[in-house]
XYZ file of C-alpha atoms in Angstrom:
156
model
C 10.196 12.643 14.590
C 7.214 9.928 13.644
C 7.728 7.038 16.656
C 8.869 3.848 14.690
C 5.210 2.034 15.539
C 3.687 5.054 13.172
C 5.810 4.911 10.375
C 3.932 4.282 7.438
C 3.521 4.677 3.573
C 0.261 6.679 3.015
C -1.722 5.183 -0.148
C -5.500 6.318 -0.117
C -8.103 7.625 1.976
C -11.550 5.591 2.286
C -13.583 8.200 4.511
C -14.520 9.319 7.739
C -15.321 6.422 10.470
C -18.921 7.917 10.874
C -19.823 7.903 7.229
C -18.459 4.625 6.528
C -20.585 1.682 7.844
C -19.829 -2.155 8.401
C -21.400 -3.268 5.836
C -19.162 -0.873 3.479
C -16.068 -1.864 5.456
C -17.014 -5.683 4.806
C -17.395 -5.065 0.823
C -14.401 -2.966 0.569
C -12.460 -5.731 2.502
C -13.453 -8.288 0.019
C -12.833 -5.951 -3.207
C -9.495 -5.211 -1.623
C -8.833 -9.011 -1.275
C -9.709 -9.913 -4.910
C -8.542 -7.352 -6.648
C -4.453 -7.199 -4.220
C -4.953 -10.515 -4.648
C -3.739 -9.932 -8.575
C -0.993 -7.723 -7.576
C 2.827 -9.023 -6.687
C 4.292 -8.005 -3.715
C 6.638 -5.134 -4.853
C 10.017 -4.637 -3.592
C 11.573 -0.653 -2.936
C 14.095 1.209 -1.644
C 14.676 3.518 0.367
C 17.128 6.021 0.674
C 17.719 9.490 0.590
C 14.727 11.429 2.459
C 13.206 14.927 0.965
C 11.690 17.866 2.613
C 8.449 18.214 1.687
C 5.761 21.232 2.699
C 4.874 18.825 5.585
C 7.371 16.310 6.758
C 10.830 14.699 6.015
C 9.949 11.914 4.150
C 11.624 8.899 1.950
C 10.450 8.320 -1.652
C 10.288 4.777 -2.902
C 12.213 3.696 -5.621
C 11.046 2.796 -7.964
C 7.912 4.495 -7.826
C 5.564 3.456 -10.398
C 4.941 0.267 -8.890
C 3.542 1.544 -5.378
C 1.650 3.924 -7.664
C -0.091 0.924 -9.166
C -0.895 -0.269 -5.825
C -3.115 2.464 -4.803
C -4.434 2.869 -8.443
C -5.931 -0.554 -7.140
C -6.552 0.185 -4.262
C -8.758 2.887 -5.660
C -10.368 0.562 -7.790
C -11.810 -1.302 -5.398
C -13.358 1.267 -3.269
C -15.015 2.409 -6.618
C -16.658 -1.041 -6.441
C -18.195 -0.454 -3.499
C -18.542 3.474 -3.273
C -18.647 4.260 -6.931
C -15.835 5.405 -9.409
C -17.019 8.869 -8.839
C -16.858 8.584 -5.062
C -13.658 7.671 -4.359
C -11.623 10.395 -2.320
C -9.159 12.323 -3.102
C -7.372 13.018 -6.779
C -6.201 9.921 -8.921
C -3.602 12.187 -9.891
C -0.417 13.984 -7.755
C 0.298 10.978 -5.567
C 3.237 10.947 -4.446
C 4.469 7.916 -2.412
C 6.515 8.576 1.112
C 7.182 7.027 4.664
C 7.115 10.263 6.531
C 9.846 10.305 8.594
C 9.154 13.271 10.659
C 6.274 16.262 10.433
C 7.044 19.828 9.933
C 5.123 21.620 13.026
C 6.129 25.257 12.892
C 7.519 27.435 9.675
C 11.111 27.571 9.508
C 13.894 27.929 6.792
C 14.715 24.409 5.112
C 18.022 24.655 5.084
C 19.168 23.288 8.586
C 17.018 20.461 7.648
C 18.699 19.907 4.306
C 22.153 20.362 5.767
C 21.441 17.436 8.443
C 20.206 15.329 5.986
C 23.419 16.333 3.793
C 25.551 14.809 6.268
C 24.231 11.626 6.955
C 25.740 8.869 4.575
C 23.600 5.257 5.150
C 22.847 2.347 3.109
C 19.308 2.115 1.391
C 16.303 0.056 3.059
C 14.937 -2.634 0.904
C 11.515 -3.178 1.509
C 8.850 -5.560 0.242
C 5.688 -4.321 0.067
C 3.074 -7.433 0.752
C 0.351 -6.329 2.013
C -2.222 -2.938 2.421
C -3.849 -2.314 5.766
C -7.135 -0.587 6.332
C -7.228 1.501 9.099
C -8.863 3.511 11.511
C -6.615 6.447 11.890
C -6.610 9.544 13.611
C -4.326 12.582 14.862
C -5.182 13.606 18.216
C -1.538 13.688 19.528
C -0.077 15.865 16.804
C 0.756 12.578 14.466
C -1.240 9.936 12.660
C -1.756 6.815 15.152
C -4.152 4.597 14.312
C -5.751 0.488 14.748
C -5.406 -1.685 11.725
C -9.013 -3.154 10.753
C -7.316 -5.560 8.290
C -4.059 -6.215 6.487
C -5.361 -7.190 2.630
C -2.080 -9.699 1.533
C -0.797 -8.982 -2.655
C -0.408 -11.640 -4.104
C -3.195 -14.229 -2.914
C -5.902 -14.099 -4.647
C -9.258 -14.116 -2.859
């Protein structure tokens, strides 16, 4: 199980902490800022989680929205890095609070059959804001420090 203080909703990787310098961090800061800025904070729910190949997690609904987030969230690390820099795929994202982290192989189906019998109310959730952070997983999880919290909705 992911400690509530490490629950998150994974958008986009920037790069490691070594390659990345202050000066970078400062630019993507401010591209984050103008271009959020245009966004809306979007509301989601939350409800029924899925196994995936690597955790139990909980897909927003609706989906296309968060999507859009980290399509700008993208964009603005193109303005500082380059469009053809940015990492990882523009395409296959798939947004998720992981809930807990598969560790060792095992059949799905106890999982699925716990999940089966839990009946609960979906979260509602506004989305407002995208941190950058300085993560890492030294304790078998992803812990990190937030750098900044970029605000949707206020422009620059």
């Amino acid at each position: 199980m992911i400690p509530p203080p490490w629950l998150h909703l994974t958008m986009q990787g920037v790069g490691f902490v070594k390659d990345v310098t202050a000066d970078q961090v400062d630019a993507l800061l401010r591209a984050a800022r103008t271009r959020l800025g245009e966004l809306d904070p979007v509301k989601a729910r939350f409800h029924r989680p899925l196994i995936r190949p690597e955790a139990i997690a909980l897909p927003p609904d609706p989906v296309v929205p968060v999507q859009e987030i980290r399509h700008t969230v993208r964009a603005a690390i193109g303005d500082v890095f380059g469009p053809d820099a940015v990492p990882d795929s523009a395409d296959g994202y798939q947004p998720h609070i992981s809930l807990a982290y598969v560790s060792t192989p095992q059949p799905a189906i106890t999982t699925l059959d716990a999940i089966n019998r839990v009946t609960t109310d979906p979260a509602d959730l506004t989305i407002n804001a995208v941190s950058l952070i300085e993560m890492h997983r030294d304790n078998r999880m992803y812990q990190w420090r937030t750098i900044e919290a970029v605000p949707l909705g206020q422009p620059a």
